[in-house]
Tab-separated table of C-alpha atoms and ligand atoms in Angstrom:
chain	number	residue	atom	x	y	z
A	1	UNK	CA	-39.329	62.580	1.491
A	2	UNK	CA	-38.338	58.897	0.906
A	3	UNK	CA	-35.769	56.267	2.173
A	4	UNK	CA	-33.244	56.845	-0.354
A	5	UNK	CA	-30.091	58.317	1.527
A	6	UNK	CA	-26.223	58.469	1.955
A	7	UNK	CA	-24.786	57.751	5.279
A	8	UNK	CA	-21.057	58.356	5.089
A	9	UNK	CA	-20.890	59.098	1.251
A	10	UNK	CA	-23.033	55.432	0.743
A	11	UNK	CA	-27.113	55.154	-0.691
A	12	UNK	CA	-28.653	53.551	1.799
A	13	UNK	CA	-32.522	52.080	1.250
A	14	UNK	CA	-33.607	52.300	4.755
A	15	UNK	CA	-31.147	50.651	6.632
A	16	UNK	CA	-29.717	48.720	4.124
A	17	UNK	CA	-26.661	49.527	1.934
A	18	UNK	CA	-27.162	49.573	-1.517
A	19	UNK	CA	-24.149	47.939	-2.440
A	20	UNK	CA	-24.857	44.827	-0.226
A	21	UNK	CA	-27.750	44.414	-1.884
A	22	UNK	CA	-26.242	44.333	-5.313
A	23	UNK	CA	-23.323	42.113	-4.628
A	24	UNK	CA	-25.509	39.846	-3.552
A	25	UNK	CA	-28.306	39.573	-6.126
A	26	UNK	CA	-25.934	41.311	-8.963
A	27	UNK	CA	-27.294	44.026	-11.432
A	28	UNK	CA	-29.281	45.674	-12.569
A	29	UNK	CA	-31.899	45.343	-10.433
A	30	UNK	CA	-35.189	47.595	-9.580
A	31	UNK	CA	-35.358	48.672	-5.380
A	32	UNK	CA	-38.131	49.752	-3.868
A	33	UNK	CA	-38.275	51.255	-0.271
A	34	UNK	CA	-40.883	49.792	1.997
A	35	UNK	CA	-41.513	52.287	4.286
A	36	UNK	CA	-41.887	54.850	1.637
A	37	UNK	CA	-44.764	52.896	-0.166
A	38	UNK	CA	-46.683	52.474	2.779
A	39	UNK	CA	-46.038	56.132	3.819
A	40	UNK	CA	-47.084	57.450	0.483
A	41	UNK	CA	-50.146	55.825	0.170
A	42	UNK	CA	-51.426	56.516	3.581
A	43	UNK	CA	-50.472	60.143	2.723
A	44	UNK	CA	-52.419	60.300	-0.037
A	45	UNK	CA	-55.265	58.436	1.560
A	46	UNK	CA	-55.193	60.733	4.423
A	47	UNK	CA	-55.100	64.014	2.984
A	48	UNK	CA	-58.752	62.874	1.787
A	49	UNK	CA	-59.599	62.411	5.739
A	50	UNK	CA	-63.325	63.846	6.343
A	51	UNK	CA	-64.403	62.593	2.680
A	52	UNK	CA	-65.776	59.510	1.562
A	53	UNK	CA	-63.446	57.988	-1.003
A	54	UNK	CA	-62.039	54.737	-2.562
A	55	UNK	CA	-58.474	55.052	-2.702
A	56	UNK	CA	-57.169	52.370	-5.776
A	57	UNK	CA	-53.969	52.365	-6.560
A	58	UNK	CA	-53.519	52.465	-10.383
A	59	UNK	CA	-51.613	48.977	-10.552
A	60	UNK	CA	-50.423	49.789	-14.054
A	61	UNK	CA	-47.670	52.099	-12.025
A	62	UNK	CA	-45.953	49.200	-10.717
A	63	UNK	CA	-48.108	45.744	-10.574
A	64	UNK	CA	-45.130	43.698	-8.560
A	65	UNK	CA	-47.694	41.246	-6.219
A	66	UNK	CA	-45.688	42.531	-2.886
A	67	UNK	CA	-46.738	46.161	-3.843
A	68	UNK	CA	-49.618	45.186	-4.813
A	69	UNK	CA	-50.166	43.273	-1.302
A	70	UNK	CA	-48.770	46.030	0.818
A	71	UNK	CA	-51.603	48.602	-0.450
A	72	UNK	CA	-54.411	45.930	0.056
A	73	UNK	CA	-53.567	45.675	3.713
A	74	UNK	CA	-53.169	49.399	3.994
A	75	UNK	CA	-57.168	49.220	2.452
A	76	UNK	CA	-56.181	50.461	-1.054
A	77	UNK	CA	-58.738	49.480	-3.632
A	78	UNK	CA	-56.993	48.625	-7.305
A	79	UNK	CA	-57.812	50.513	-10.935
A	80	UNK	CA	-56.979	47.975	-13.453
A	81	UNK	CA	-56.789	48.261	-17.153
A	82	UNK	CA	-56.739	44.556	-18.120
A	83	UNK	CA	-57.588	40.668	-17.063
A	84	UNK	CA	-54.225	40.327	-16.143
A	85	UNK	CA	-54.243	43.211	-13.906
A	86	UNK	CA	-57.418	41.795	-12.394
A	87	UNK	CA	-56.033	38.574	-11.701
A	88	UNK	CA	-52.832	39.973	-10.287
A	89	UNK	CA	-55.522	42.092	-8.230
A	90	UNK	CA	-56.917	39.114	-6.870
A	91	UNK	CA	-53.963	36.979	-6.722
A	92	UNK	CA	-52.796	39.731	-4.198
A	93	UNK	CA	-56.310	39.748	-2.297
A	94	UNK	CA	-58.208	42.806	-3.095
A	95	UNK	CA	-62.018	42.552	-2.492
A	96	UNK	CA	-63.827	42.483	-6.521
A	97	UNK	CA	-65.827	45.220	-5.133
A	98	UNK	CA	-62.864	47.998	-4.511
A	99	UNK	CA	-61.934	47.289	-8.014
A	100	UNK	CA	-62.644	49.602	-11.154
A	101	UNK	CA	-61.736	48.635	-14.746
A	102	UNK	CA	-60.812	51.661	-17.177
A	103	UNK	CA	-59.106	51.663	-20.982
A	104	UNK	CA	-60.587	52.094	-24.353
A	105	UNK	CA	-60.564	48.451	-25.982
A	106	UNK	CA	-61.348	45.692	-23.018
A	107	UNK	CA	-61.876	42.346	-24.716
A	108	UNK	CA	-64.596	39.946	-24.501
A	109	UNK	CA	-62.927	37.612	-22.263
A	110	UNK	CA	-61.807	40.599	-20.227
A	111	UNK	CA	-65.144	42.203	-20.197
A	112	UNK	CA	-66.883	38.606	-18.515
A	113	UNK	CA	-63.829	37.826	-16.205
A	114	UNK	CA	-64.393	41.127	-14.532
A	115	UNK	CA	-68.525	40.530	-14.556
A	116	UNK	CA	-68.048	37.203	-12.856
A	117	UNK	CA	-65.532	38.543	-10.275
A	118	UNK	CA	-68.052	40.854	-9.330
A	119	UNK	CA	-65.512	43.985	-9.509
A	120	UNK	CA	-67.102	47.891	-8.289
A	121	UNK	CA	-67.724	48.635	-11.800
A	122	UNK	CA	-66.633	49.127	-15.385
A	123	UNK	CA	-65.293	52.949	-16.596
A	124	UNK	CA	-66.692	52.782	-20.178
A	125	UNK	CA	-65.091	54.523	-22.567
A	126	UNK	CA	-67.473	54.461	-25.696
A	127	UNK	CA	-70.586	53.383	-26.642
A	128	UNK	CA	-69.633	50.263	-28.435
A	129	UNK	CA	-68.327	49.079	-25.189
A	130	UNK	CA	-71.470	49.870	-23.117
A	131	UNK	CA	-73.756	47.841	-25.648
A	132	UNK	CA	-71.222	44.552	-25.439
A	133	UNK	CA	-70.990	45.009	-21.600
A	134	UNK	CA	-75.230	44.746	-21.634
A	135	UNK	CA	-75.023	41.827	-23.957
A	136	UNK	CA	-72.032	39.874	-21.521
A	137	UNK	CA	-74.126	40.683	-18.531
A	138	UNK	CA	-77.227	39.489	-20.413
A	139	UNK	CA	-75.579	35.810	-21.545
A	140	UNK	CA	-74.369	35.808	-17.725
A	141	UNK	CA	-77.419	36.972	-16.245
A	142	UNK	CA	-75.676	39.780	-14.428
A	143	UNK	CA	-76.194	43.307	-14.105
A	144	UNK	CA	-73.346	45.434	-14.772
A	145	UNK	CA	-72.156	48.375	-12.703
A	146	UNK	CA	-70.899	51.346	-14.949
A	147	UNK	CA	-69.350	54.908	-15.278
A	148	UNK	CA	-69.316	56.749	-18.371
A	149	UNK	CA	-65.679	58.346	-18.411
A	150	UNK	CA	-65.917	61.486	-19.867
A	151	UNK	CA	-63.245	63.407	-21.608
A	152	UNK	CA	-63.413	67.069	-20.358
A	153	UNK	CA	-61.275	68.708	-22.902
A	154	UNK	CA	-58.982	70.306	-20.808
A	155	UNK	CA	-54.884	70.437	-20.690
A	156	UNK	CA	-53.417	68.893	-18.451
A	157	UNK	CA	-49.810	70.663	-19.412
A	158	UNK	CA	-48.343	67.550	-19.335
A	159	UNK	CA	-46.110	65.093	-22.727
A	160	UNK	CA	-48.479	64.756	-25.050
A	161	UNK	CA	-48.196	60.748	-24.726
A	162	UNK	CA	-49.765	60.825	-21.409
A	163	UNK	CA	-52.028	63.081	-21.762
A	164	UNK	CA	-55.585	61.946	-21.670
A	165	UNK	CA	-58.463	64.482	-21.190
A	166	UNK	CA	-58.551	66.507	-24.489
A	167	UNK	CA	-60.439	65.844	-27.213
A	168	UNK	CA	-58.149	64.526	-29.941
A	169	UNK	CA	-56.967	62.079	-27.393
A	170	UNK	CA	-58.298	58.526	-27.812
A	171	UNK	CA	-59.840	58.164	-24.370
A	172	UNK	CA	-63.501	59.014	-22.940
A	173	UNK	CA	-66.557	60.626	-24.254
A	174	UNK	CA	-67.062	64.138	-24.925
A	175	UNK	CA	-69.486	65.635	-22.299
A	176	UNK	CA	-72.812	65.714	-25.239
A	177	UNK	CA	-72.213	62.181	-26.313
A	178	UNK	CA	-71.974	60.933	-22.597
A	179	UNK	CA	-75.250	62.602	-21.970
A	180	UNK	CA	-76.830	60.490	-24.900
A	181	UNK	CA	-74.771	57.992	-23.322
A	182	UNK	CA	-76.642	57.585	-19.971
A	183	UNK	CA	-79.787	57.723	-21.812
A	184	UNK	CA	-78.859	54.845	-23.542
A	185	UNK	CA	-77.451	53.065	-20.695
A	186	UNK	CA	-80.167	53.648	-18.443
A	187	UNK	CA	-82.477	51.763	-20.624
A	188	UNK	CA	-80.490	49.095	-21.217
A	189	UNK	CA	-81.838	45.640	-19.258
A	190	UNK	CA	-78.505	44.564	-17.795
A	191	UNK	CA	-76.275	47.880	-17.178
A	192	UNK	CA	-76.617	49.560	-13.623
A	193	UNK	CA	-75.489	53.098	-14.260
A	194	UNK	CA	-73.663	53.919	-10.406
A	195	UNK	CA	-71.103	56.230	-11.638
A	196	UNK	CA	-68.748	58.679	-13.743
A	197	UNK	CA	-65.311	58.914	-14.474
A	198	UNK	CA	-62.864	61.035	-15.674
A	199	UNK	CA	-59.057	60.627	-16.317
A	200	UNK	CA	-57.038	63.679	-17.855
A	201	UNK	CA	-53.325	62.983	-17.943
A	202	UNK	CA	-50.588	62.145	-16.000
A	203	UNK	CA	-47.564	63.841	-14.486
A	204	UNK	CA	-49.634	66.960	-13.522
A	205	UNK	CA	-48.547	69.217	-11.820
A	206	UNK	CA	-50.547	71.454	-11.633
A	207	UNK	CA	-54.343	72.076	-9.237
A	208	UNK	CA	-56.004	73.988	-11.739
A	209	UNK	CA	-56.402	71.232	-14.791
A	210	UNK	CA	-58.281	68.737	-12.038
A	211	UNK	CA	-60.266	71.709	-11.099
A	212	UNK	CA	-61.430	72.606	-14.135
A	213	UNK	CA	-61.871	68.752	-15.023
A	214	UNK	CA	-64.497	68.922	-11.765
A	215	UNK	CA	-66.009	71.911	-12.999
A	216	UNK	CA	-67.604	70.194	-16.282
A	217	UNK	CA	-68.212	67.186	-14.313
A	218	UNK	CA	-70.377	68.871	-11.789
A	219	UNK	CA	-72.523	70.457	-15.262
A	220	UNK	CA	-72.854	67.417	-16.074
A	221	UNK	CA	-73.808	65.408	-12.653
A	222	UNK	CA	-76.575	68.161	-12.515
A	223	UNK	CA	-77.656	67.612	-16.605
A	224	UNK	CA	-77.923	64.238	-15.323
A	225	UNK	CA	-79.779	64.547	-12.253
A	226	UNK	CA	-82.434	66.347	-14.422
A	227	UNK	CA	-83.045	63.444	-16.527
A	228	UNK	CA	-83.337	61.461	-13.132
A	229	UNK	CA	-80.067	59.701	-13.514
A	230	UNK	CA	-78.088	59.410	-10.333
A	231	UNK	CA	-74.856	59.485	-9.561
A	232	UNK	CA	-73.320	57.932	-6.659
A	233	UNK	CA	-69.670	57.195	-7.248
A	234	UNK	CA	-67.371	60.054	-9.424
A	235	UNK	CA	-63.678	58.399	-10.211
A	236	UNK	CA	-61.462	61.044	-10.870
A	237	UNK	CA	-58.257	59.271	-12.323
A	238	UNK	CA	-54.787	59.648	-11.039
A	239	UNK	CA	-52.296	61.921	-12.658
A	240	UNK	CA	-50.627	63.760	-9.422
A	241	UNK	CA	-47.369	64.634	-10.542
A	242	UNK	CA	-44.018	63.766	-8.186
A	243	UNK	CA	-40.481	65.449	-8.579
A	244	UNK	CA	-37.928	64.023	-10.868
A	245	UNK	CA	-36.453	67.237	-11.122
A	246	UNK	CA	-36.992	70.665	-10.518
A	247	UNK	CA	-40.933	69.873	-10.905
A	248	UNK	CA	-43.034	70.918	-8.013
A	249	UNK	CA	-45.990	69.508	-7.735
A	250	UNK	CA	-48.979	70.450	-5.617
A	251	UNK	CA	-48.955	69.388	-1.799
A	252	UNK	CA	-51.163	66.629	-1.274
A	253	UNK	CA	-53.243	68.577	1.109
A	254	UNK	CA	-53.657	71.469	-1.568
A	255	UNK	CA	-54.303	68.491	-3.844
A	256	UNK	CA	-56.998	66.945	-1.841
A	257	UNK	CA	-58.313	70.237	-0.179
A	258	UNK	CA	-58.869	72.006	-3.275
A	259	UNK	CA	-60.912	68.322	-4.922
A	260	UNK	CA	-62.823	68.368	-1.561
A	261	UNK	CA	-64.196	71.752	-1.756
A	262	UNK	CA	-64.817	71.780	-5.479
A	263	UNK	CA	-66.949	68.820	-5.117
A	264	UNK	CA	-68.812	70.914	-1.503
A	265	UNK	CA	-72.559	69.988	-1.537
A	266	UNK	CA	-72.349	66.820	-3.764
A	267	UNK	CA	-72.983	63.801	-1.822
A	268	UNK	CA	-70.651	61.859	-4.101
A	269	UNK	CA	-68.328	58.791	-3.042
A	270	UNK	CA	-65.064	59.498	-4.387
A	271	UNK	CA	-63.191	57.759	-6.055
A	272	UNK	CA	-59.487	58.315	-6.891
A	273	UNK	CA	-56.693	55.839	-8.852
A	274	UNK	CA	-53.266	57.696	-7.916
A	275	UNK	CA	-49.958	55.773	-9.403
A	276	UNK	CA	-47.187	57.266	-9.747
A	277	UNK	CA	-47.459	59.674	-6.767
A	278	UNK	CA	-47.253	56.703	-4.513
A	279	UNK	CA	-44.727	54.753	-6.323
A	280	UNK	CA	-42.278	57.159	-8.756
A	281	UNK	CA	-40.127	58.088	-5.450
A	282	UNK	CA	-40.770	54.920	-3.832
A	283	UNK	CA	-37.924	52.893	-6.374
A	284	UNK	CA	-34.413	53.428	-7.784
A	285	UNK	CA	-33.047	51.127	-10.540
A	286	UNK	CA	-29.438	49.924	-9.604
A	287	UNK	CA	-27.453	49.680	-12.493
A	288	UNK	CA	-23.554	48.946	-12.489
A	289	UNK	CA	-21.074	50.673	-14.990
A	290	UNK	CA	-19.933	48.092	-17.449
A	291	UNK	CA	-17.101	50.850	-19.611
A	292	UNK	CA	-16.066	54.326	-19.931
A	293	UNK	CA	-16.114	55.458	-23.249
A	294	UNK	CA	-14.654	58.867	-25.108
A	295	UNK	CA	-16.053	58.944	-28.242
A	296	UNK	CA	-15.367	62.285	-30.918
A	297	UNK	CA	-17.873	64.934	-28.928
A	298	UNK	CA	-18.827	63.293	-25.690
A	299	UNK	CA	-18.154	61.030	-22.849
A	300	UNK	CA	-19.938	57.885	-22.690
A	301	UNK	CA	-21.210	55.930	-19.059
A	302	UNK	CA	-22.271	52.580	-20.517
A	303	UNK	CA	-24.010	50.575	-17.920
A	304	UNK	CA	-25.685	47.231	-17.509
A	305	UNK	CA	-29.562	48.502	-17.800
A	306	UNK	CA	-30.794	49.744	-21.024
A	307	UNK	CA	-33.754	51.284	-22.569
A	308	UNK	CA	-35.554	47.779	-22.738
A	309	UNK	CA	-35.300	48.264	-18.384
A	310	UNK	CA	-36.684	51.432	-18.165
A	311	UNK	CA	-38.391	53.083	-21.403
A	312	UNK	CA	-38.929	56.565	-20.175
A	313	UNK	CA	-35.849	58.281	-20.912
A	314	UNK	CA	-35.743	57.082	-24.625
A	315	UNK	CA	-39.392	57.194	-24.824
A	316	UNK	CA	-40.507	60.419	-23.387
A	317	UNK	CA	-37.003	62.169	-23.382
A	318	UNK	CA	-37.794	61.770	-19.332
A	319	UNK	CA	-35.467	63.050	-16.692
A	320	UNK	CA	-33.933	60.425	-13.533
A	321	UNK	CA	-31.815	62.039	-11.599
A	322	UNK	CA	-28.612	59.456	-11.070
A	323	UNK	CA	-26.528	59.348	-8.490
A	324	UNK	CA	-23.736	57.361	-7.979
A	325	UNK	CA	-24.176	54.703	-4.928
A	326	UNK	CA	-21.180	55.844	-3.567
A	327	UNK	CA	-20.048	59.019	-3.091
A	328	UNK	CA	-16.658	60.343	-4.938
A	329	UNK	CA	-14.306	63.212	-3.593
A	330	UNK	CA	-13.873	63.907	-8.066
A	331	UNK	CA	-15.070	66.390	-9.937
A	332	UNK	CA	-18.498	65.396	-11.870
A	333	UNK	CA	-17.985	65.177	-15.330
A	334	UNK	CA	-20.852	65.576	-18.690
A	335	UNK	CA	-21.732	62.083	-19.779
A	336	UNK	CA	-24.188	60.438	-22.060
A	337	UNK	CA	-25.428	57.167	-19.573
A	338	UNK	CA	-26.415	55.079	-21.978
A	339	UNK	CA	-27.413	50.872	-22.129
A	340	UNK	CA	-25.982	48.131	-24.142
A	341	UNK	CA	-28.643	48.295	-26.346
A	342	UNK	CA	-28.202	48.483	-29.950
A	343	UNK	CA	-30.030	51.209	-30.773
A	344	UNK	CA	-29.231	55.133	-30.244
A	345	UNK	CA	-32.558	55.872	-28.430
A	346	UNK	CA	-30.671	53.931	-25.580
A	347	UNK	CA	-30.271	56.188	-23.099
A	348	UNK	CA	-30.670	56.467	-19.715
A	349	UNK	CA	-29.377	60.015	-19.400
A	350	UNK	CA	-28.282	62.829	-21.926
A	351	UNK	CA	-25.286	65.124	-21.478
A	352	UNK	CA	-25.925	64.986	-17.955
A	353	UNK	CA	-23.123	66.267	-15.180
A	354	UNK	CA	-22.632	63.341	-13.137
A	355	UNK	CA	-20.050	61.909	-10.835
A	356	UNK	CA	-16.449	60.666	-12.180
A	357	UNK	CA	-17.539	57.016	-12.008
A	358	UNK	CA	-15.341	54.057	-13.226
A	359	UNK	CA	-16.125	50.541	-14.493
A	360	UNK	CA	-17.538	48.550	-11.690
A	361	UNK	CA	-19.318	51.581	-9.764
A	362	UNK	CA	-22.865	51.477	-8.945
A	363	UNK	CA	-25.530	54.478	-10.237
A	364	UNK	CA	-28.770	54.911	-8.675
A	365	UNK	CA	-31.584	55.973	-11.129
A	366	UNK	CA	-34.037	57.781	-9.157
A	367	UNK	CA	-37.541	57.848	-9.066
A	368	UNK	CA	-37.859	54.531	-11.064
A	369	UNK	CA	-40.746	53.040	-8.770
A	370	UNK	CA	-44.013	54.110	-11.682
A	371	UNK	CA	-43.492	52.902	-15.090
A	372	UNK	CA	-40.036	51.383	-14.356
A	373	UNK	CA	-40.299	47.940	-14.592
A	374	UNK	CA	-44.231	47.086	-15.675
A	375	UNK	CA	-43.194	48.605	-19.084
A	376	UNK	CA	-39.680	46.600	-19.298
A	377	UNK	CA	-39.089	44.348	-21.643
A	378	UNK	CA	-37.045	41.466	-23.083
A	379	UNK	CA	-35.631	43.296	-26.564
A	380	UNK	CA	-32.299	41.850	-27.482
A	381	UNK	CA	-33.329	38.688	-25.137
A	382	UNK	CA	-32.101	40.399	-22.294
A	383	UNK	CA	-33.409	38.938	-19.152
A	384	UNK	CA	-36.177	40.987	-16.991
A	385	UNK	CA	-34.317	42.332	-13.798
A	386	UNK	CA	-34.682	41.360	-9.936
A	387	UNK	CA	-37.303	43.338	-7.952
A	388	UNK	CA	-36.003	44.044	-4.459
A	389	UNK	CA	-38.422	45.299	-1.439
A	390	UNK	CA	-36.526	46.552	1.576
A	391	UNK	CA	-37.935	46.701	5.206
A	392	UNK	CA	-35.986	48.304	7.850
A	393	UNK	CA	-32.891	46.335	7.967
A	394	UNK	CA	-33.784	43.705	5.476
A	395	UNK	CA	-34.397	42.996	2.113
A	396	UNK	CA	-36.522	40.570	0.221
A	397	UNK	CA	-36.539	39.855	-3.503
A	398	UNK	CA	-40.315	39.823	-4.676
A	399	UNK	CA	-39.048	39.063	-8.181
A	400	UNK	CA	-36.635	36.844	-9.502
A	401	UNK	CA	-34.208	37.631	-12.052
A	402	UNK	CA	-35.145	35.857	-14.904
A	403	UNK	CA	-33.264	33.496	-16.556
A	404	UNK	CA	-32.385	31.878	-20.124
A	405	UNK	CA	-34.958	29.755	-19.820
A	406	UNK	CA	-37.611	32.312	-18.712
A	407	UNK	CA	-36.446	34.016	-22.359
A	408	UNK	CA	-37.980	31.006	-24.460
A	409	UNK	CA	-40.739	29.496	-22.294
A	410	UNK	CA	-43.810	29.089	-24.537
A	411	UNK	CA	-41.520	29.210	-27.933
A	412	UNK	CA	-41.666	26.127	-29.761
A	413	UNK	CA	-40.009	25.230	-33.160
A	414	UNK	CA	-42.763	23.619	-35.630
A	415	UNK	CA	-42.161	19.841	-36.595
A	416	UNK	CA	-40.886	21.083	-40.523
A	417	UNK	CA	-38.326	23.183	-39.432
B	501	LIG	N1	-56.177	56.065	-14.131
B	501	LIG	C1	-56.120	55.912	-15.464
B	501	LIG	C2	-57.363	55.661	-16.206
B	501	LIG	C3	-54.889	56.003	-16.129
B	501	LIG	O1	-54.847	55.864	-17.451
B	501	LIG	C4	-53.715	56.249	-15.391
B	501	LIG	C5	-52.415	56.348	-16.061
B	501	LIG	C6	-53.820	56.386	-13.987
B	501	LIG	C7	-55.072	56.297	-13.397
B	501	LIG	C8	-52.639	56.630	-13.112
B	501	LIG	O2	-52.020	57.817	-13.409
B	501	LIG	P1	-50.823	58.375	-12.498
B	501	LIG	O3	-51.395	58.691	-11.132
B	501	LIG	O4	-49.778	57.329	-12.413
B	501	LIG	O5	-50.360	59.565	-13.223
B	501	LIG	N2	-46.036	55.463	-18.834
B	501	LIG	C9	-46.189	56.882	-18.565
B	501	LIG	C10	-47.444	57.162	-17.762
B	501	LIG	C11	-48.698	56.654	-18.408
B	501	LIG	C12	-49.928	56.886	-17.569
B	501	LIG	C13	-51.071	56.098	-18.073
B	501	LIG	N3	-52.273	56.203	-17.315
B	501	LIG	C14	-44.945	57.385	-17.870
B	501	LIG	O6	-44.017	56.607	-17.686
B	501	LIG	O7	-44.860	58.575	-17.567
């Protein structure tokens, strides 16, 4: 369920019309429903009622400071995977210590911004990384607060580019080498072992994978306890699935219920980094048709957002539904939707039925909210779009369109040339 709907043939966001929205801050532009965030998260963070967990949003899904802000003040903690995500964290007023740190090559700098903030704790992913962490904590005289993340070789049945939990994937430890792990982190002077973690893909949507995630993890929480190493905090990832298409993933509660009672008995504190669950349905991007274009075998829909907007079509063959922001009485037609781009990769949607819509119309591309605009970018110096929240009956931008100066700020021209 989201805010996303036609009254009278016309896509509302709430109680705005889409249309106003785009004639006044022009296209293409990302949209994000306020009332949906907020309702998503507290789903998710309810269906864990009765259990004593961290909720932090993933901010890699979307990292807009608005978004970011709303899930503070709903008591979201934040998974980052960089200093910039930590200082957008803290820009947008998230306590250091509901923040956890995962990824496989955290830099130096990275490594002692996040010991001086002082964040919940570091999700080490090899041992190179635990023995630098000791030696930053040592110069700063701090003690470090880690989880091993462990990579428990199961398939998640998700693209291969996002999944994460099997073993030729680059992230984690393998269960036997986080064992020898703790060992070694347990002597070392400034690490304070609180924790493990485990991330195994994204766009799951299935129960079973997390299950069976759990199920080594427990083995190994009790191989641990054995070599009197405890465990007080188990992170286990994101990677909830939503609907883009005919998916259907789990229920939260069967999400949450069946987490809950595979973890019975173990008096863990949970911890869990959802994304895209709270923000995939959450956004649309708005994009307006710039030509219609018959070429030898197809029908082409060019519009004004391109690949270099929204990656996940060209880069993961990904399905957004699109709908046209206002309804037609015409037949739908089969179109290619593709960007201006120069590149044939630049496509929004494949030989896709869609409405009959003309130059000038407006498309909605669904489900645009995770991994939409965090993984735009400016290829062919094409400015990074507008960000739009709406609230009931308003609507606020919490990004500016950027502009040709934005394009070459920090670019300089040496004094030879
Ligand atoms: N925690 C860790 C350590 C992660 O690597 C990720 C996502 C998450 C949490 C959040 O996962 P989520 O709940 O959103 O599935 N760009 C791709 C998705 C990449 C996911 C990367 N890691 C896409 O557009 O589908």
């Amino acid at each position: 369920m989201h805010h996303f709907n036609y009254r009278d043939n016309e896509l509302y966001c709430e109680d705005v019309p889409v249309k106003k929205i785009a004639e006044e801050v022009g296209t293409p532009f990302y949209l994000y429903s306020h009332a949906t965030l907020k309702r998503h998260f507290m789903a998710f963070n309810e269906a864990f009622d009765g259990t004593r967990r961290l909720v932090c949003f993933s901010a890699k899904a979307n990292t807009n400071l608005a978004i970011l802000k709303l899930f503070e003040s709903l008591g979201s903690g934040l998974d980052i995977v960089s200093g910039g995500e930590l200082y957008r964290g803290l820009k947008a007023g998230f306590q250091p210590n509901r923040i956890v740190y995962s990824g496989v090559g955290k830099r130096i700098d990275e490594i002692d911004y996040a010991l001086n903030t002082g964040i919940l704790m570091f999700n080490v992913e090899s041992l190179e990384e635990l023995e630098l962490i000791n030696k930053r904590a040592g110069l700063l005289k701090l003690k470090a607060p880690i989880a091993i993340r462990v990579n428990p070789d199961v398939d998640p049945k998700t693209h291969p580019y996002i999944s994460t939990g099997l073993k030729k994937n680059k992230f984690g430890i393998d269960i036997e080498t986080a064992i020898e792990g703790y060992k070694v982190a347990k002597s070392l002077k400034n690490i304070n072992v609180i924790g493990i973690d485990c991330h195994i893909g994204s766009q799951i949507t299935e129960v079973q994978p997390f299950i069976d995630a759990l199920k080594s993890i427990k083995v190994l929480i009790n191989r641990l306890r054995d070599l009197k190493i405890e465990i007080k905090y188990l992170d286990i990832g994101g990677g909830l699935g939503i609907t883009y298409n005919d998916e259907s993933p789990p229920e939260l509660n069967d999400y949450a219920g069946a987490i809950v009672k595979s973890l019975e008995g173990m008096p863990l504190q949970l911890i869990l980094e959802p994304g895209r669950v709270i923000v995939g349905n959450a956004g649309i991007l708005v994009t307006r048709v710039l030509y219609r274009k018959q070429g030898k075998d197809k029908e082409f829909i060019v519009v004004d957002a391109g690949m270099n907007d929204l990656a996940r079509p060209s880069l993961y063959n990904a399905f957004h539904a699109i709908k046209p922001v206002v309804k037609s009485e015409d037949e739908p037609i089969k179109a290619d939707v593709v960007g201006p781009i120069c590149e044939s990769g630049d496509f929004l949607a494949a030989d896709r039925r869609i409405s009959n819509v003309k130059k000038d119309d407006l498309l909605a591309v669904m489900s645009a909210g995770a991994y939409g605009f965090v993984m735009s970018s400016n290829y062919c110096s094409r400015l990074k779009l507008a960000e739009i929240m709406v609230r009931d009956d308003k609507f606020h931008v919490i990004r500016a369109r950027q502009d040709y100066e934005d394009l070459i700020k920090g670019e300089s021209i040496p004094p030879f040339l």
